[in-house]
Amino acid sequence: MPADAIICCTGYKHSYPFLDKSCGITIENNDTRVRPLFKHMIHTKYHTLFFIGLMENYLDFTLAYLQVPMALKILDGKLKLPSERDMNKETDDDYEKRLEMGLKPFHAHSFYFDELDSSMYAREIISFAGIEDVLGAAKHDGLALLYSRFKTNCLTARNFTYT
């Protein structure tokens, strides 16, 4: 299926003036939470509208390598999504869990916390979509360890041996 458009964007606040209001995309919490997105990437009503790489993590583009194969499976009809209602509920539950953990509302799509890191999200995507772990779970665990040590002391993080 050919794409109508691929739009690459960077920045810290979300704004999508090129999308028609009928898409139903809303942006909340001082431009930091985009809704309604299942798994932080799939529009819950329009399943061919993806926001690849929207989430924040310590190495931003690594998770996009897992999101793209999942998006392709959806476009090919090889991955059946839950109902819109179920996807919205899971999305809202994820956000509420973040708030209960003490995260701020602007961390709606963040994956760089000890309790909620990118390796957890990677495993969730791999399991949900039944896709190959193109990055290698061990690599994600290593990145999580590196980031954890970096947060602890950025001056000594490179002194560790990572295998």
PDB file of C-alpha atoms in Angstrom:
ATOM      1  CA  MET A   1       0.000   0.000   0.000  1.00  0.00           C
ATOM      2  CA  PRO A   2       1.623   3.308  -1.009  1.00  0.00           C
ATOM      3  CA  ALA A   3       1.671   6.032   1.625  1.00  0.00           C
ATOM      4  CA  ASP A   4      -0.160   9.292   1.018  1.00  0.00           C
ATOM      5  CA  ALA A   5       2.471  11.161   3.012  1.00  0.00           C
ATOM      6  CA  ILE A   6       5.354  10.622   5.388  1.00  0.00           C
ATOM      7  CA  ILE A   7       6.026  13.661   7.520  1.00  0.00           C
ATOM      8  CA  CYS A   8       9.204  13.821   9.595  1.00  0.00           C
ATOM      9  CA  CYS A   9       9.152  16.187  12.531  1.00  0.00           C
ATOM     10  CA  THR A  10      11.304  17.074  15.499  1.00  0.00           C
ATOM     11  CA  GLY A  11      10.609  19.061  18.608  1.00  0.00           C
ATOM     12  CA  TYR A  12       9.433  18.822  22.166  1.00  0.00           C
ATOM     13  CA  LYS A  13       5.910  20.168  21.889  1.00  0.00           C
ATOM     14  CA  HIS A  14       3.373  18.515  19.681  1.00  0.00           C
ATOM     15  CA  SER A  15       1.542  20.483  17.021  1.00  0.00           C
ATOM     16  CA  TYR A  16      -0.111  19.102  13.906  1.00  0.00           C
ATOM     17  CA  PRO A  17      -1.651  22.062  12.058  1.00  0.00           C
ATOM     18  CA  PHE A  18      -1.515  20.071   8.801  1.00  0.00           C
ATOM     19  CA  LEU A  19      -4.074  17.562  10.129  1.00  0.00           C
ATOM     20  CA  ASP A  20      -7.722  18.354   9.637  1.00  0.00           C
ATOM     21  CA  LYS A  21      -9.758  18.741  12.834  1.00  0.00           C
ATOM     22  CA  SER A  22     -11.923  15.814  11.674  1.00  0.00           C
ATOM     23  CA  CYS A  23      -8.967  13.501  12.470  1.00  0.00           C
ATOM     24  CA  GLY A  24      -9.894  13.939  16.116  1.00  0.00           C
ATOM     25  CA  ILE A  25      -6.314  14.394  17.305  1.00  0.00           C
ATOM     26  CA  THR A  26      -6.206  16.377  20.523  1.00  0.00           C
ATOM     27  CA  ILE A  27      -3.141  17.733  22.251  1.00  0.00           C
ATOM     28  CA  GLU A  28      -3.267  18.252  25.996  1.00  0.00           C
ATOM     29  CA  ASN A  29      -1.046  19.136  28.941  1.00  0.00           C
ATOM     30  CA  ASN A  30       0.771  22.092  27.446  1.00  0.00           C
ATOM     31  CA  ASP A  31       1.266  20.374  24.087  1.00  0.00           C
ATOM     32  CA  THR A  32       2.778  17.172  25.503  1.00  0.00           C
ATOM     33  CA  ARG A  33       0.006  14.527  25.328  1.00  0.00           C
ATOM     34  CA  VAL A  34      -1.382  13.421  21.974  1.00  0.00           C
ATOM     35  CA  ARG A  35      -4.694  11.553  21.935  1.00  0.00           C
ATOM     36  CA  PRO A  36      -6.187   9.133  20.993  1.00  0.00           C
ATOM     37  CA  LEU A  37      -3.099   7.002  20.379  1.00  0.00           C
ATOM     38  CA  PHE A  38      -2.985   3.293  21.132  1.00  0.00           C
ATOM     39  CA  LYS A  39       0.499   2.086  22.105  1.00  0.00           C
ATOM     40  CA  HIS A  40       1.613   5.726  21.777  1.00  0.00           C
ATOM     41  CA  MET A  41       1.446   5.541  17.989  1.00  0.00           C
ATOM     42  CA  ILE A  42      -1.823   4.286  16.405  1.00  0.00           C
ATOM     43  CA  HIS A  43      -4.917   6.459  16.060  1.00  0.00           C
ATOM     44  CA  THR A  44      -7.674   4.498  17.779  1.00  0.00           C
ATOM     45  CA  LYS A  45     -10.293   5.357  15.145  1.00  0.00           C
ATOM     46  CA  TYR A  46      -8.233   5.817  11.974  1.00  0.00           C
ATOM     47  CA  HIS A  47      -5.882   2.827  12.069  1.00  0.00           C
ATOM     48  CA  THR A  48      -3.775   3.985   9.130  1.00  0.00           C
ATOM     49  CA  LEU A  49      -2.727   7.183  10.910  1.00  0.00           C
ATOM     50  CA  PHE A  50       0.506   6.492  12.797  1.00  0.00           C
ATOM     51  CA  PHE A  51       2.737   8.660  14.937  1.00  0.00           C
ATOM     52  CA  ILE A  52       6.004   6.725  14.693  1.00  0.00           C
ATOM     53  CA  GLY A  53       8.620   7.830  17.221  1.00  0.00           C
ATOM     54  CA  LEU A  54       6.312  10.150  19.130  1.00  0.00           C
ATOM     55  CA  MET A  55       7.308   8.805  22.535  1.00  0.00           C
ATOM     56  CA  GLU A  56      10.312  10.063  24.447  1.00  0.00           C
ATOM     57  CA  ASN A  57      13.067   7.685  25.487  1.00  0.00           C
ATOM     58  CA  TYR A  58      16.754   7.909  26.207  1.00  0.00           C
ATOM     59  CA  LEU A  59      17.749   6.981  22.657  1.00  0.00           C
ATOM     60  CA  ASP A  60      14.885   8.412  20.675  1.00  0.00           C
ATOM     61  CA  PHE A  61      14.840   6.532  17.399  1.00  0.00           C
ATOM     62  CA  THR A  62      15.492   2.995  18.622  1.00  0.00           C
ATOM     63  CA  LEU A  63      11.837   2.258  19.330  1.00  0.00           C
ATOM     64  CA  ALA A  64      10.781   3.447  15.887  1.00  0.00           C
ATOM     65  CA  TYR A  65      12.580   0.381  14.501  1.00  0.00           C
ATOM     66  CA  LEU A  66       9.972  -1.729  16.284  1.00  0.00           C
ATOM     67  CA  GLN A  67       7.013   0.532  15.564  1.00  0.00           C
ATOM     68  CA  VAL A  68       7.496   0.462  11.792  1.00  0.00           C
ATOM     69  CA  PRO A  69       7.120  -3.342  11.423  1.00  0.00           C
ATOM     70  CA  MET A  70       4.031  -3.191  13.637  1.00  0.00           C
ATOM     71  CA  ALA A  71       2.541  -0.425  11.478  1.00  0.00           C
ATOM     72  CA  LEU A  72       3.273  -2.452   8.342  1.00  0.00           C
ATOM     73  CA  LYS A  73       1.461  -5.468   9.800  1.00  0.00           C
ATOM     74  CA  ILE A  74      -1.560  -3.269  10.493  1.00  0.00           C
ATOM     75  CA  LEU A  75      -1.508  -1.849   6.959  1.00  0.00           C
ATOM     76  CA  ASP A  76      -1.158  -5.351   5.481  1.00  0.00           C
ATOM     77  CA  GLY A  77      -4.101  -6.576   7.550  1.00  0.00           C
ATOM     78  CA  LYS A  78      -1.891  -9.100   9.370  1.00  0.00           C
ATOM     79  CA  LEU A  79      -2.381  -7.520  12.789  1.00  0.00           C
ATOM     80  CA  LYS A  80      -5.897  -7.137  14.126  1.00  0.00           C
ATOM     81  CA  LEU A  81      -6.353  -4.318  16.571  1.00  0.00           C
ATOM     82  CA  PRO A  82      -8.698  -4.327  19.554  1.00  0.00           C
ATOM     83  CA  SER A  83     -11.907  -2.307  19.372  1.00  0.00           C
ATOM     84  CA  GLU A  84     -11.684   1.482  19.493  1.00  0.00           C
ATOM     85  CA  ARG A  85     -13.236   1.387  22.965  1.00  0.00           C
ATOM     86  CA  ASP A  86     -10.683  -1.144  24.245  1.00  0.00           C
ATOM     87  CA  MET A  87      -7.766   0.783  22.744  1.00  0.00           C
ATOM     88  CA  ASN A  88      -8.974   4.030  24.320  1.00  0.00           C
ATOM     89  CA  LYS A  89      -9.370   2.301  27.674  1.00  0.00           C
ATOM     90  CA  GLU A  90      -5.845   0.890  27.534  1.00  0.00           C
ATOM     91  CA  THR A  91      -4.520   4.314  26.564  1.00  0.00           C
ATOM     92  CA  ASP A  92      -6.335   6.009  29.449  1.00  0.00           C
ATOM     93  CA  ASP A  93      -5.207   3.278  31.869  1.00  0.00           C
ATOM     94  CA  ASP A  94      -1.589   3.805  30.794  1.00  0.00           C
ATOM     95  CA  TYR A  95      -1.882   7.542  31.447  1.00  0.00           C
ATOM     96  CA  GLU A  96      -3.535   7.027  34.842  1.00  0.00           C
ATOM     97  CA  LYS A  97      -0.813   4.528  35.808  1.00  0.00           C
ATOM     98  CA  ARG A  98       1.814   7.140  34.995  1.00  0.00           C
ATOM     99  CA  LEU A  99       0.087   9.705  37.208  1.00  0.00           C
ATOM    100  CA  GLU A 100      -0.252   7.171  40.042  1.00  0.00           C
ATOM    101  CA  MET A 101       3.495   6.494  39.777  1.00  0.00           C
ATOM    102  CA  GLY A 102       4.069  10.176  40.454  1.00  0.00           C
ATOM    103  CA  LEU A 103       4.971  11.147  36.908  1.00  0.00           C
ATOM    104  CA  LYS A 104       3.904  14.559  35.683  1.00  0.00           C
ATOM    105  CA  PRO A 105       1.205  14.918  32.999  1.00  0.00           C
ATOM    106  CA  PHE A 106       3.819  16.019  30.462  1.00  0.00           C
ATOM    107  CA  HIS A 107       5.382  12.542  30.717  1.00  0.00           C
ATOM    108  CA  ALA A 108       2.406  11.006  28.901  1.00  0.00           C
ATOM    109  CA  HIS A 109       4.670   9.494  26.226  1.00  0.00           C
ATOM    110  CA  SER A 110       7.961   9.206  28.158  1.00  0.00           C
ATOM    111  CA  PHE A 111       9.936   5.982  28.537  1.00  0.00           C
ATOM    112  CA  TYR A 112      13.061   6.904  30.451  1.00  0.00           C
ATOM    113  CA  PHE A 113      12.159   6.075  34.031  1.00  0.00           C
ATOM    114  CA  ASP A 114      13.311   3.090  36.053  1.00  0.00           C
ATOM    115  CA  GLU A 115       9.694   1.959  36.496  1.00  0.00           C
ATOM    116  CA  LEU A 116       8.766   2.635  32.878  1.00  0.00           C
ATOM    117  CA  ASP A 117      11.643   2.361  30.423  1.00  0.00           C
ATOM    118  CA  SER A 118      12.004   1.787  26.720  1.00  0.00           C
ATOM    119  CA  SER A 119      12.941  -1.885  27.103  1.00  0.00           C
ATOM    120  CA  MET A 120       9.520  -2.520  28.679  1.00  0.00           C
ATOM    121  CA  TYR A 121       7.817  -0.722  25.797  1.00  0.00           C
ATOM    122  CA  ALA A 122       9.942  -2.624  23.258  1.00  0.00           C
ATOM    123  CA  ARG A 123       8.929  -5.968  24.754  1.00  0.00           C
ATOM    124  CA  GLU A 124       5.273  -4.879  24.792  1.00  0.00           C
ATOM    125  CA  ILE A 125       5.374  -3.958  21.079  1.00  0.00           C
ATOM    126  CA  ILE A 126       7.197  -7.185  20.137  1.00  0.00           C
ATOM    127  CA  SER A 127       4.690  -9.300  22.049  1.00  0.00           C
ATOM    128  CA  PHE A 128       1.583  -7.441  20.892  1.00  0.00           C
ATOM    129  CA  ALA A 129       2.523  -7.358  17.222  1.00  0.00           C
ATOM    130  CA  GLY A 130       4.282 -10.708  17.067  1.00  0.00           C
ATOM    131  CA  ILE A 131       7.264  -9.118  15.355  1.00  0.00           C
ATOM    132  CA  GLU A 132      10.936  -9.948  15.339  1.00  0.00           C
ATOM    133  CA  ASP A 133      13.054  -8.223  17.945  1.00  0.00           C
ATOM    134  CA  VAL A 134      15.164  -6.370  15.382  1.00  0.00           C
ATOM    135  CA  LEU A 135      17.089  -4.548  18.099  1.00  0.00           C
ATOM    136  CA  GLY A 136      17.662  -7.505  20.381  1.00  0.00           C
ATOM    137  CA  ALA A 137      16.197  -7.495  23.872  1.00  0.00           C
ATOM    138  CA  ALA A 138      19.681  -7.664  25.352  1.00  0.00           C
ATOM    139  CA  LYS A 139      20.583  -4.458  23.550  1.00  0.00           C
ATOM    140  CA  HIS A 140      17.601  -2.692  25.089  1.00  0.00           C
ATOM    141  CA  ASP A 141      18.513  -4.002  28.521  1.00  0.00           C
ATOM    142  CA  GLY A 142      22.062  -2.736  27.990  1.00  0.00           C
ATOM    143  CA  LEU A 143      20.797   0.673  26.943  1.00  0.00           C
ATOM    144  CA  ALA A 144      18.576   0.787  30.022  1.00  0.00           C
ATOM    145  CA  LEU A 145      21.590  -0.063  32.200  1.00  0.00           C
ATOM    146  CA  LEU A 146      23.713   2.588  30.506  1.00  0.00           C
ATOM    147  CA  TYR A 147      21.018   5.203  30.990  1.00  0.00           C
ATOM    148  CA  SER A 148      20.522   4.192  34.634  1.00  0.00           C
ATOM    149  CA  ARG A 149      24.240   4.603  35.299  1.00  0.00           C
ATOM    150  CA  PHE A 150      24.296   7.863  33.384  1.00  0.00           C
ATOM    151  CA  LYS A 151      21.461   9.222  35.533  1.00  0.00           C
ATOM    152  CA  THR A 152      23.306   8.145  38.686  1.00  0.00           C
ATOM    153  CA  ASN A 153      26.557   9.837  37.709  1.00  0.00           C
ATOM    154  CA  CYS A 154      27.080  11.114  34.185  1.00  0.00           C
ATOM    155  CA  LEU A 155      30.804  11.636  34.824  1.00  0.00           C
ATOM    156  CA  THR A 156      31.549   7.980  35.624  1.00  0.00           C
ATOM    157  CA  ALA A 157      29.019   6.176  33.392  1.00  0.00           C
ATOM    158  CA  ARG A 158      31.572   5.565  30.656  1.00  0.00           C
ATOM    159  CA  ASN A 159      33.986   3.903  33.095  1.00  0.00           C
ATOM    160  CA  PHE A 160      31.813   0.775  33.290  1.00  0.00           C
ATOM    161  CA  THR A 161      32.340  -2.229  31.046  1.00  0.00           C
ATOM    162  CA  TYR A 162      29.166  -2.976  29.056  1.00  0.00           C
ATOM    163  CA  THR A 163      28.901  -6.405  27.473  1.00  0.00           C
TER     164      THR A 163
END
